[in-house]
Coordinates of C-alpha atoms in Angstrom, one line a residue:
X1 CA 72.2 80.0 115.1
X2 CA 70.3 81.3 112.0
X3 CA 70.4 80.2 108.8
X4 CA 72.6 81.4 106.3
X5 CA 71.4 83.5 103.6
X6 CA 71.0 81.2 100.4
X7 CA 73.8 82.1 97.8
X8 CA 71.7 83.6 95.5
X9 CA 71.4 87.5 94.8
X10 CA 68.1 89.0 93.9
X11 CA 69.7 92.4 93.3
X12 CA 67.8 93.5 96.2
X13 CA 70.5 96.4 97.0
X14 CA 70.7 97.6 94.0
X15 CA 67.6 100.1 95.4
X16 CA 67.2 99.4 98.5
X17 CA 66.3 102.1 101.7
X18 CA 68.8 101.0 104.0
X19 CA 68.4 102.5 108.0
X20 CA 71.3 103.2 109.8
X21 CA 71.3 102.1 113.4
X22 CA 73.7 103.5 115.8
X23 CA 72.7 101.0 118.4
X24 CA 73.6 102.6 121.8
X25 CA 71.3 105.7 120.7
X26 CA 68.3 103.8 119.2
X27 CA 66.6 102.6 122.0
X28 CA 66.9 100.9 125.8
X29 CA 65.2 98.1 126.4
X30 CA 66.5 97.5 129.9
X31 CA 66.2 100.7 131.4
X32 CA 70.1 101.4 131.6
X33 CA 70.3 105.0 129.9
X34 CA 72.2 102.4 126.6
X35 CA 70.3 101.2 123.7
X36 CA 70.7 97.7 123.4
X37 CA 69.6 94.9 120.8
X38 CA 66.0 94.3 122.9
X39 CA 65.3 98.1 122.1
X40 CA 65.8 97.6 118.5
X41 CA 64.0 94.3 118.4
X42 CA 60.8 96.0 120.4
X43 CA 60.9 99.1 117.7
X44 CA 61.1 96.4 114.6
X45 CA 57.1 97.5 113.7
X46 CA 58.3 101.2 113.5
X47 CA 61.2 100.1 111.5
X48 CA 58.7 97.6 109.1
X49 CA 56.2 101.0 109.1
X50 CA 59.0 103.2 108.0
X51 CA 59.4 100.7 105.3
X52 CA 62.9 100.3 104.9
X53 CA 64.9 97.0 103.6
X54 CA 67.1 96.6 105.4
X55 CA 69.3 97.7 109.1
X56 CA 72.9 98.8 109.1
X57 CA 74.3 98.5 113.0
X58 CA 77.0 100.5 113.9
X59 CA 79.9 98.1 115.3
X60 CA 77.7 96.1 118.1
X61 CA 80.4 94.0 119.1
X62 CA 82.5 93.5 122.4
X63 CA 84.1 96.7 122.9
X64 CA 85.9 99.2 125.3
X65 CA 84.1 102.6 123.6
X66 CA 87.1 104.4 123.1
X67 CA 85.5 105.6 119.3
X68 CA 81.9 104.4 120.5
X69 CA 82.3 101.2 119.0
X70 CA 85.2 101.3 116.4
X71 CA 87.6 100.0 118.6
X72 CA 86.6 96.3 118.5
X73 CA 87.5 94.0 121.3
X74 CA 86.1 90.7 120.0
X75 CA 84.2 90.4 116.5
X76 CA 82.5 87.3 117.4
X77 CA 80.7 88.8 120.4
X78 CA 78.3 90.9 121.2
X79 CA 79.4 94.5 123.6
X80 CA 77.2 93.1 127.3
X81 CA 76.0 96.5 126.7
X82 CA 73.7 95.9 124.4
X83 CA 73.3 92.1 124.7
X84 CA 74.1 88.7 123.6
X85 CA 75.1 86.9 120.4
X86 CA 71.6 84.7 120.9
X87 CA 69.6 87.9 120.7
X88 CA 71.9 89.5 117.8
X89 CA 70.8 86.3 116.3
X90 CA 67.1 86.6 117.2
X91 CA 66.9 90.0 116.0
X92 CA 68.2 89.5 112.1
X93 CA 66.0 86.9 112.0
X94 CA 62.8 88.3 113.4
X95 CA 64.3 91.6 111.2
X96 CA 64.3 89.0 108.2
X97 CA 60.3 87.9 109.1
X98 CA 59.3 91.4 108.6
X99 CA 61.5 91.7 105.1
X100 CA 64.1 93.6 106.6
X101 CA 67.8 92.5 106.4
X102 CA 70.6 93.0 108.1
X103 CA 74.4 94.8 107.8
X104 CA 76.7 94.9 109.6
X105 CA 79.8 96.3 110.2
X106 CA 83.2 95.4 109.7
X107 CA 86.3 97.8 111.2
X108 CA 89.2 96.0 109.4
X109 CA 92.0 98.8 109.6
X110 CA 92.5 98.5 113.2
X111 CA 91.6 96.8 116.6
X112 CA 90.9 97.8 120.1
X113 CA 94.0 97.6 122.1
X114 CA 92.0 95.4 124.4
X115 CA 91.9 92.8 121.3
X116 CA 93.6 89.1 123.0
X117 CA 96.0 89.8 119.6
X118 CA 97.5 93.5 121.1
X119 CA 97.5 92.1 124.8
X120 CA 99.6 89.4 123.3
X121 CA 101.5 91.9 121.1
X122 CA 102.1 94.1 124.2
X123 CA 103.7 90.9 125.8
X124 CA 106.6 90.7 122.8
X125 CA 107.0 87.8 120.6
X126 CA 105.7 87.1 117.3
X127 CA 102.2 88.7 117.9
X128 CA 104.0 92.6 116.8
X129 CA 103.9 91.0 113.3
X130 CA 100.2 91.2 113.2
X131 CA 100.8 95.3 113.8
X132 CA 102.8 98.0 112.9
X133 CA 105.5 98.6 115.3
X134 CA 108.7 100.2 114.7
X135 CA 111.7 101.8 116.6
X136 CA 111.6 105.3 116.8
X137 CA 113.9 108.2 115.2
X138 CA 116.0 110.4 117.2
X139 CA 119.2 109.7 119.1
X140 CA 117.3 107.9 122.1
X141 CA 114.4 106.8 119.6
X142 CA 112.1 109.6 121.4
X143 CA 110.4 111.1 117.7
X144 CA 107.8 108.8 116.0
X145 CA 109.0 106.7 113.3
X146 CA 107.6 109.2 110.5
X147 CA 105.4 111.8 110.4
X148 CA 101.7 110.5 110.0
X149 CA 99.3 112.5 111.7
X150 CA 96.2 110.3 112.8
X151 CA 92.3 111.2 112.0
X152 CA 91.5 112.5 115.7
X153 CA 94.6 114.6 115.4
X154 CA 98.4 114.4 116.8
X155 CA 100.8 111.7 115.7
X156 CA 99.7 108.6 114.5
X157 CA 102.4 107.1 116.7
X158 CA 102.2 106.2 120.3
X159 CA 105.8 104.9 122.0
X160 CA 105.8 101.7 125.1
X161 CA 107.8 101.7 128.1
X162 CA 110.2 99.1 125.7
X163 CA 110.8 102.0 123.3
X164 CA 108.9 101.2 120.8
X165 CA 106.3 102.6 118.5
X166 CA 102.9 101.1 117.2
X167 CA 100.7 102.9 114.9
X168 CA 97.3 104.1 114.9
X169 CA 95.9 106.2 112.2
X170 CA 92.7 106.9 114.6
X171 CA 93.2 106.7 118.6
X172 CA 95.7 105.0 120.4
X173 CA 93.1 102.3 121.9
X174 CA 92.3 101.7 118.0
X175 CA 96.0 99.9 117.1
X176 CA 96.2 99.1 112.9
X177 CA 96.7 95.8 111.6
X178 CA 99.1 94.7 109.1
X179 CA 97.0 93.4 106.2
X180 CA 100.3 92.2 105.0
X181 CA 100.1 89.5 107.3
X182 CA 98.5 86.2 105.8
X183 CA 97.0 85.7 109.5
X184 CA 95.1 89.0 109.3
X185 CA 93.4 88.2 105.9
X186 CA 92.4 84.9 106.8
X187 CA 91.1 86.1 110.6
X188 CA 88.9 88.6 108.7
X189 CA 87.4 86.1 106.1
X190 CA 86.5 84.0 108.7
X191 CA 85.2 86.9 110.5
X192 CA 82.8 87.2 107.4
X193 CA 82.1 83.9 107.5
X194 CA 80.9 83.6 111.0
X195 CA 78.2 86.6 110.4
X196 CA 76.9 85.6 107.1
X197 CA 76.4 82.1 108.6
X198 CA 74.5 83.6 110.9
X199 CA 71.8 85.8 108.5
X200 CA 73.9 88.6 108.0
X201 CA 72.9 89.7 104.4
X202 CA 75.7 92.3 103.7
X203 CA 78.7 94.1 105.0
X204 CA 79.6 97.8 105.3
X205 CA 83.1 98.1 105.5
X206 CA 85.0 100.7 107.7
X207 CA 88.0 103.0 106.5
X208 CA 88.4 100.7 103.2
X209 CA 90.8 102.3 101.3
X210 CA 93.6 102.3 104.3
X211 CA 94.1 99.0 105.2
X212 CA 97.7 98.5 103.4
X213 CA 100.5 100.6 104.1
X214 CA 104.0 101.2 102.3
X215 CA 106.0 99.0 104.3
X216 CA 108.7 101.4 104.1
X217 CA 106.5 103.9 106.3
X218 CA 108.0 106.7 104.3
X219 CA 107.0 110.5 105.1
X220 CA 104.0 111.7 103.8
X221 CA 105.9 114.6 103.0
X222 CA 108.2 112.9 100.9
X223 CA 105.7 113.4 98.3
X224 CA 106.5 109.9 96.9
X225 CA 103.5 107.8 95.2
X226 CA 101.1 106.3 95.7
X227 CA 100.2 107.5 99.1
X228 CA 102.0 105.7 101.9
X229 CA 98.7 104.5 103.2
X230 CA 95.2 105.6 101.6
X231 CA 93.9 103.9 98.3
X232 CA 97.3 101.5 97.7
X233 CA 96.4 98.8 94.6
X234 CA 97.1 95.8 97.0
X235 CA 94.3 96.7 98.5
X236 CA 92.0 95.1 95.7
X237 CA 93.4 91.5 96.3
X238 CA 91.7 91.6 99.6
X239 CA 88.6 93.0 98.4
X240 CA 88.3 90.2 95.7
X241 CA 88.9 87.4 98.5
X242 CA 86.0 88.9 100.2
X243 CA 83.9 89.1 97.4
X244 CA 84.7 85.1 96.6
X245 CA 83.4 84.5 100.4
X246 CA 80.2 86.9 100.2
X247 CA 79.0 85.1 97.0
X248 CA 78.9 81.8 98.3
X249 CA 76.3 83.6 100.8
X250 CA 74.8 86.1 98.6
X251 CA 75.5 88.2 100.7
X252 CA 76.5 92.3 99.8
X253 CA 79.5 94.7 100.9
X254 CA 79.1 98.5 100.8
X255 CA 82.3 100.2 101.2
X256 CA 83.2 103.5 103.2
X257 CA 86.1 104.9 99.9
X258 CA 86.9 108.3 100.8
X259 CA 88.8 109.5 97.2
X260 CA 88.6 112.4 95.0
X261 CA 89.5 110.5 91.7
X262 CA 86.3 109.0 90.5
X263 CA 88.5 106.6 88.3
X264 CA 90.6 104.9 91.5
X265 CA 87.2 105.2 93.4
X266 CA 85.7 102.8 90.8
X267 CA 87.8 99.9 91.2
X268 CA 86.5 99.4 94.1
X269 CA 83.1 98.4 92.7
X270 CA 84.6 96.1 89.8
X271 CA 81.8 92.7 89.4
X272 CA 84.6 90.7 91.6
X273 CA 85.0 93.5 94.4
X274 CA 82.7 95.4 96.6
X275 CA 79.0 96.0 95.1
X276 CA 78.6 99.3 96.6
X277 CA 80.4 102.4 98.2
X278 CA 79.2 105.8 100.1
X279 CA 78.8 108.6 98.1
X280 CA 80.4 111.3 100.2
X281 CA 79.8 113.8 97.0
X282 CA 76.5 113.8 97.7
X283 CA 76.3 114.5 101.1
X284 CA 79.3 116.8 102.0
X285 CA 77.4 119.4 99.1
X286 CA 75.4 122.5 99.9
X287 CA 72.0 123.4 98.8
X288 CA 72.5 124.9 95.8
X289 CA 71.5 123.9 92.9
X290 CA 73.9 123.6 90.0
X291 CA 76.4 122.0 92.8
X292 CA 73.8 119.2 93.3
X293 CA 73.5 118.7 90.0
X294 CA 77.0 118.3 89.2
X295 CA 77.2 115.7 92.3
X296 CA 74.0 113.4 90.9
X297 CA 75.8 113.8 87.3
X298 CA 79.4 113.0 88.7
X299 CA 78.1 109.7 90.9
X300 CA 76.2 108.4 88.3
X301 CA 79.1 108.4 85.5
X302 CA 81.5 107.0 87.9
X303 CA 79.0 103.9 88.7
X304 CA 78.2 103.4 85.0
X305 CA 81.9 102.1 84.1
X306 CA 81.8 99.4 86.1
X307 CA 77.9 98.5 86.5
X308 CA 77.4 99.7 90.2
X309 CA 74.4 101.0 92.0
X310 CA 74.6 104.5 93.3
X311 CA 74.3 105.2 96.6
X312 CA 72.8 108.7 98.3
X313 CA 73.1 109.3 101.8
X314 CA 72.5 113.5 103.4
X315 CA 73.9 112.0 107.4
X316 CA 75.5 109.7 109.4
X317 CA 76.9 109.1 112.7
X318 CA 79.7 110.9 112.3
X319 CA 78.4 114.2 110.3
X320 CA 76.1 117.0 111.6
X321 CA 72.6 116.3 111.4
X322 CA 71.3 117.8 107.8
X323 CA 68.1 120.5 109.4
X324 CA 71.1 121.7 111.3
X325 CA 73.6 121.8 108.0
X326 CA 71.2 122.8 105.7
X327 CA 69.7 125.6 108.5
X328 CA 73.4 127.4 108.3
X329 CA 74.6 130.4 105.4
X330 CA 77.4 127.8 104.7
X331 CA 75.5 124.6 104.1
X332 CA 78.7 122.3 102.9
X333 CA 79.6 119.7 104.9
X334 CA 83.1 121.4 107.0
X335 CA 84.1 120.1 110.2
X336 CA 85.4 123.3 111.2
X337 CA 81.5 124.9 111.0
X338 CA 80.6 122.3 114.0
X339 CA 81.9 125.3 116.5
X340 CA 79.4 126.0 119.9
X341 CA 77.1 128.7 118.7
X342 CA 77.1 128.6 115.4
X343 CA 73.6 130.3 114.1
X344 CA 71.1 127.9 112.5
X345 CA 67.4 128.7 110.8
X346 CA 66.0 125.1 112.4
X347 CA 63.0 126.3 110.6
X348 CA 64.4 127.2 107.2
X349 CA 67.2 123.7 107.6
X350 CA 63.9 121.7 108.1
X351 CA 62.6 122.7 105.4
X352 CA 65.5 122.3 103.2
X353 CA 65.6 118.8 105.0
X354 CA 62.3 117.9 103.6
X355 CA 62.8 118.8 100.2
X356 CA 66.3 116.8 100.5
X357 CA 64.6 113.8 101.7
X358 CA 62.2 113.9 98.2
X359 CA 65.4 114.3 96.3
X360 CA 67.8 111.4 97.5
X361 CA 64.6 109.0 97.7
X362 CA 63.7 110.1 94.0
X363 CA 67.5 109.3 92.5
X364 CA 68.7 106.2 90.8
X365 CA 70.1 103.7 93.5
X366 CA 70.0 102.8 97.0
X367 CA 69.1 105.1 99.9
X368 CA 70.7 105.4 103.4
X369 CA 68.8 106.7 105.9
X370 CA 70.4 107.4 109.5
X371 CA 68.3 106.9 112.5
X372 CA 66.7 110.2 113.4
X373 CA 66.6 112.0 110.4
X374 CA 63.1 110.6 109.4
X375 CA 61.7 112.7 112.6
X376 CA 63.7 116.2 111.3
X377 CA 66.4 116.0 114.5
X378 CA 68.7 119.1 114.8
X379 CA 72.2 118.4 115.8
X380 CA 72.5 119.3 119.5
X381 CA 74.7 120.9 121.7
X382 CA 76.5 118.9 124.2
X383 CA 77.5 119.8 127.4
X384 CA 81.4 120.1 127.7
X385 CA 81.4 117.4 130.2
X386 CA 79.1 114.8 128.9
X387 CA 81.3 115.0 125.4
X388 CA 82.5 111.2 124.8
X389 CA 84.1 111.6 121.2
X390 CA 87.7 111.3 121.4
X391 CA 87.8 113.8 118.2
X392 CA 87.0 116.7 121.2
X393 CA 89.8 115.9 123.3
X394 CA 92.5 115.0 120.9
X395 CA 91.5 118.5 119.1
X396 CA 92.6 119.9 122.1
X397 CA 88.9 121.3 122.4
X398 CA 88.4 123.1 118.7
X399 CA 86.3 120.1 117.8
X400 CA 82.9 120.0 119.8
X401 CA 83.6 116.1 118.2
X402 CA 80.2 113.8 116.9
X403 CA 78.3 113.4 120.0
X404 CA 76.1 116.3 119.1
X405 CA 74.1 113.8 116.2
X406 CA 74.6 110.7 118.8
X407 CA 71.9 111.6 121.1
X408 CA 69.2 109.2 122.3
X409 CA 65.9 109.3 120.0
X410 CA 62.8 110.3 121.5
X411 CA 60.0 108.0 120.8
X412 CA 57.5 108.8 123.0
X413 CA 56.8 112.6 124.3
X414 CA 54.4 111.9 127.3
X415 CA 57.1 109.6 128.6
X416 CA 60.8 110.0 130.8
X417 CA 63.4 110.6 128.7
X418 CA 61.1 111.1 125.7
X419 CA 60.5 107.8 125.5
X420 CA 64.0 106.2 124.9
X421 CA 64.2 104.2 128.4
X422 CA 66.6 105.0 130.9
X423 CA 68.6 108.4 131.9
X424 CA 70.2 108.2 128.0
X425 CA 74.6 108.1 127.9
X426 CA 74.1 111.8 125.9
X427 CA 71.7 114.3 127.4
X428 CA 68.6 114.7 125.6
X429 CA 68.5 119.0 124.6
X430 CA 65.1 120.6 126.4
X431 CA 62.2 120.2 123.8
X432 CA 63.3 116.6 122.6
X433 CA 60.0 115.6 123.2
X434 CA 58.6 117.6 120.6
X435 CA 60.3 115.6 118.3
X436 CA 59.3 112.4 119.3
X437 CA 57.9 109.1 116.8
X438 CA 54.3 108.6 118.3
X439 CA 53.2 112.5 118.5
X440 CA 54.6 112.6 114.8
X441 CA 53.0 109.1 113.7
X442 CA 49.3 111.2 114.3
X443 CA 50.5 114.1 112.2
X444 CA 50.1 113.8 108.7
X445 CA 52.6 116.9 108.0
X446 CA 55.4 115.7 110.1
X447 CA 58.8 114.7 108.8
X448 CA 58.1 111.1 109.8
X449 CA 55.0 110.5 107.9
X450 CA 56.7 112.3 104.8
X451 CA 59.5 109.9 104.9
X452 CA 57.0 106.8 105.3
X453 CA 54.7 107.8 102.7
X454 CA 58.1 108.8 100.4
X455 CA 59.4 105.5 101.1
X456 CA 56.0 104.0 100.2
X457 CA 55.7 106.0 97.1
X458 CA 59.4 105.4 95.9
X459 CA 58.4 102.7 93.7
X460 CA 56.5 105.0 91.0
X461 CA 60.4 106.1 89.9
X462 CA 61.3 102.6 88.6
X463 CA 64.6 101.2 87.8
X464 CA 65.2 103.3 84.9
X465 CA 67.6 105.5 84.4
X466 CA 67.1 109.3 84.9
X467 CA 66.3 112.3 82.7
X468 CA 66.8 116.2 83.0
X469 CA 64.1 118.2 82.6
X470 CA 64.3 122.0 81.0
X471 CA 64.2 124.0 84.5
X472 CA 64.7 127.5 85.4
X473 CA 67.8 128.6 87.2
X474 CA 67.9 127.2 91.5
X475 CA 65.9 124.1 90.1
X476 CA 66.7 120.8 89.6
X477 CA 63.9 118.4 87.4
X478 CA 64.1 115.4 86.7
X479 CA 61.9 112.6 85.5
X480 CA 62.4 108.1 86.0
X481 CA 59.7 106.1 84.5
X482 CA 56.6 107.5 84.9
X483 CA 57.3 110.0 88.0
X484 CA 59.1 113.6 88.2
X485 CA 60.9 115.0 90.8
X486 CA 60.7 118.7 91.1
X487 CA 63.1 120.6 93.4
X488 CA 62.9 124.5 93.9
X489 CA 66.3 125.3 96.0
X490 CA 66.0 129.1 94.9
X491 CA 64.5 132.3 96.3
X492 CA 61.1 132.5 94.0
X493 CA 58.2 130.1 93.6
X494 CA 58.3 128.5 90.3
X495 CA 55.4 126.6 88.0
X496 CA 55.1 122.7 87.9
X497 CA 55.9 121.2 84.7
X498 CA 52.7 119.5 82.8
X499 CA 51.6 115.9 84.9
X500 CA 48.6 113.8 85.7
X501 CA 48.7 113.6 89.6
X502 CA 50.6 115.5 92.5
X503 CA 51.8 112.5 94.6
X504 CA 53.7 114.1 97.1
X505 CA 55.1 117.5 98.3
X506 CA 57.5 118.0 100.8
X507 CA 55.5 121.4 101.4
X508 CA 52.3 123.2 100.1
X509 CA 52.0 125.0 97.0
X510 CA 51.4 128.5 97.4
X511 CA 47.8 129.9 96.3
X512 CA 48.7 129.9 92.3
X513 CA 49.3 126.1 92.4
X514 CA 53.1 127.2 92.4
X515 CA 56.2 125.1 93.6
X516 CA 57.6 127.4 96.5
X517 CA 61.4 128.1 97.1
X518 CA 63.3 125.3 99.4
X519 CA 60.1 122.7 98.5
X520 CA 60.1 119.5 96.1
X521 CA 57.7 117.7 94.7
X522 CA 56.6 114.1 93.2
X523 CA 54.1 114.0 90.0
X524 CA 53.0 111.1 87.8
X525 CA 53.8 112.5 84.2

């Protein structure tokens, strides 16, 4: 076992460039068509290249992939899949030998209905107090015990052969626990406790604003408040226990805190809570200008309150990939543009990509970067019967689901599979190859050595705070420290403002030395 991390906080995260791995698509190191924890550990000099600080893993544990991953079996093991606990332990600390720490995460609303606590449930007894299961309404109980419609769509409710009902706000292999339940809380600190001991040095927690629930399970229609189950105020108490564990390891949480009031999204970053949370502002806006704008200004003021680090993130594992968004007339983030077919300029979306990736690394804050998006990767198409996200089928088909930015990386174009190993879970589109790591490592143009030598640079903004420049209209300036950030999102080329050195351009300047439209630049005032 590793050592745990000493229980001191350098503020490390407060601007960090965090890499999100989505382990069964990052590499196989056994030839199986899965990525597995010996393909990360074999790509750790890419990752210590890149330069990032630290690794965010997608749920690695012991798990049936129902919600590829997110229905967790067993938190203390690690899914045979992609390997053992000894080599999850080997890899944070040979991650930790190159300066790169580890998170990981943490699905606390719900389990897999494989978990040894829903087998017991299943069986009656006292284990159905550790979940939500209730009787159902109608004459012979045959209608769901209210009306809450889970995330994948169709009722949140799923009745037994006894009768009853037990919720799930996602699938029905992902049953919720009752956070009301003392044994829940203390299974989860424990949880914690058994990672950070290990050299875990934060946690990114899943779904954290719907852990509690009203226990009346009114109606959402009933239009009472607060909501029956998203952002309730007992929530905090748990949040404040975990922060009392995390500090004896200084260790970090970043929290997944979908809300539109900026005020109730704050308390969850109060000094005795979690340190961080997702800014989904950021990357559900479109390219345009004044919208950005409003998003940087918005994030920052809610952080300020309360002392916490912004975070900027453009994708993830479960959005489209951003040359892809940003390549479409509607760039905002809608699940409903997702649709087979839908037209995309790759060429002008790459572009945009570029100038995006200049932007987020530029801001005040920490950076999250999801695997795939340093080498440009459109989201692809995925054949009807290869889809695995359980969003397609429970859509009834409407939803081509998140596959389509799940697909095996290509690292190396001369070999199989581009590279990634075996015959990969997800098809790799024709042309994969093109996009591979070691054809763009030898390009000096590529989106890959623009993110490493953006990383590299990243430093020259400083930890100051940041500073509007005059600009014309479809431009945002801004300047931190000694640096600038220039970003032209409209139609005409525009002039640079007065610096000493050009440090780096997400495109060329045109012939008059002029920034062009969809480009952004770095100078040293």
């Amino acid at each position: 076992m590793g050592q745990p991390t000493p229980a001191t906080d350098d503020g490390w995260w407060r601007s960090a460039v965090i890499y999100q791995v989505y382990v069964r698509s990052f590499a196989d190191g056994d030839g199986d068509g899965t990525g597995d924890l010996a393909g990360v550990r074999a790509r750790l000099p890419y990752l210590a290249e890149l330069g990032v600080d630290a690794l965010w893993f997608t749920p690695w544990y012991r798990s049936p992939m129902k919600d590829g991953g997110y229905d967790v079996a067993d938190y203390r093991a690690i899914d045979p899949a992609f390997g053992t606990l000894a080599e999850a332990e080997k890899l944070i600390a040979e991650a930790r030998e190159r300066g790169i720490r580890t998170i990981v995460d943490i699905v606390p609303n719900h389990v897999s209905d494989q978990h040894p606590w829903f087998r017991a449930a299943l069986a009656g007894g006292p284990g159905r107090e550790l979940f939500h299961f209730r009787p159902g309404r109608g004459e012979h109980g045959e209608l769901p015990p209210n009306d809450w419609q889970s995330e994948f769509g169709g009722p949140a409710w799923t009745r037994l052969p006894d009768g009853d009902w037990y919720l799930h706000l996602f699938a029905p292999e992902q049953p919720d626990l009752n956070w009301a339940h003392p044994a829940v809380r203390q299974e989860h600190e424990d949880i914690l406790r058994f990672w950070f001991e290990r050299g875990v040095a934060g946690v990114r927690v899943d779904s954290a604003a719907l852990l509690a629930k009203d226990p009346e399970l009114p109606d959402v229609t009933d239009g009472r408040a607060p909501h029956p189950y998203v952002d309730r105020d007992e929530l905090h108490d748990v949040y404040r226990a975990w922060r009392a564990v995390a500090d004896e390891y200084g260790a970090v949480f970043v929290g997944e805190v979908w809300l539109p009031d900026p005020e109730r999204f704050a308390r969850y970053l109060r000094p005795d809570e979690l340190h961080t949370a997702f800014n989904f502002s950021f990357l559900t806006c479109p390219w345009d200008a004044d919208r950005l704008r409003t998003s940087i200004d918005d994030t920052l003021a809610e952080h300020a309150p309360v002392g916490a680090p912004a975070t900027w993130v453009l994708c993830n594992h479960d959005v489209t990939r951003t040359v892809t968004r940003y390549g479409r007339a509607d760039t905002g983030f809608d699940f409903a543009t997702k649709a087979f077919g839908t037209p995309t300029d790759l060429a002008l979306g790459t572009r945009r990509a570029r100038a995006a990736a200049l932007l987020s690394l530029a801001l005040p804050g920490a950076v999250y970067v999801y695997q795939g998006e340093e080498l440009g990767l459109p989201e692809a198409d995925i054949p009807l019967d290869r889809i695995e996200d359980p969003m397609h089928a429970r859509s009834g088909g409407t939803d081509p689901g998140r596959d389509g930015c799940r697909v095996p990386l290509p690292w190396a174009a001369g070999e199989p599979h581009a590279g990634f190993g075996g015959e990969p879970w997800l098809p790799q589109p024709d042309g994969w190859a093109a996009y591979a790591a070691d054809r763009q490592a030898e390009d000096p143009g590529s989106m890959l050595s623009l993110y490493r030598a953006a990383i590299r640079l990243r430093p020259e903004f400083g930890d100051g705070p940041l500073t509007w420049l005059p600009a014309p209209d479809g431009v945002l300036a801004f300047t931190r420290a000694d640096a600038l950030c220039v970003v032209n999102l409209a139609d005409t080329p525009v002039d640079l403002p007065a610096h000493t050195e050009l440090l780096l351009h997400s495109g060329p300047l045109d012939t008059a030395g002029r920034l062009p439209g969809d480009t952004a630049v770095w100078l040293r005032a």
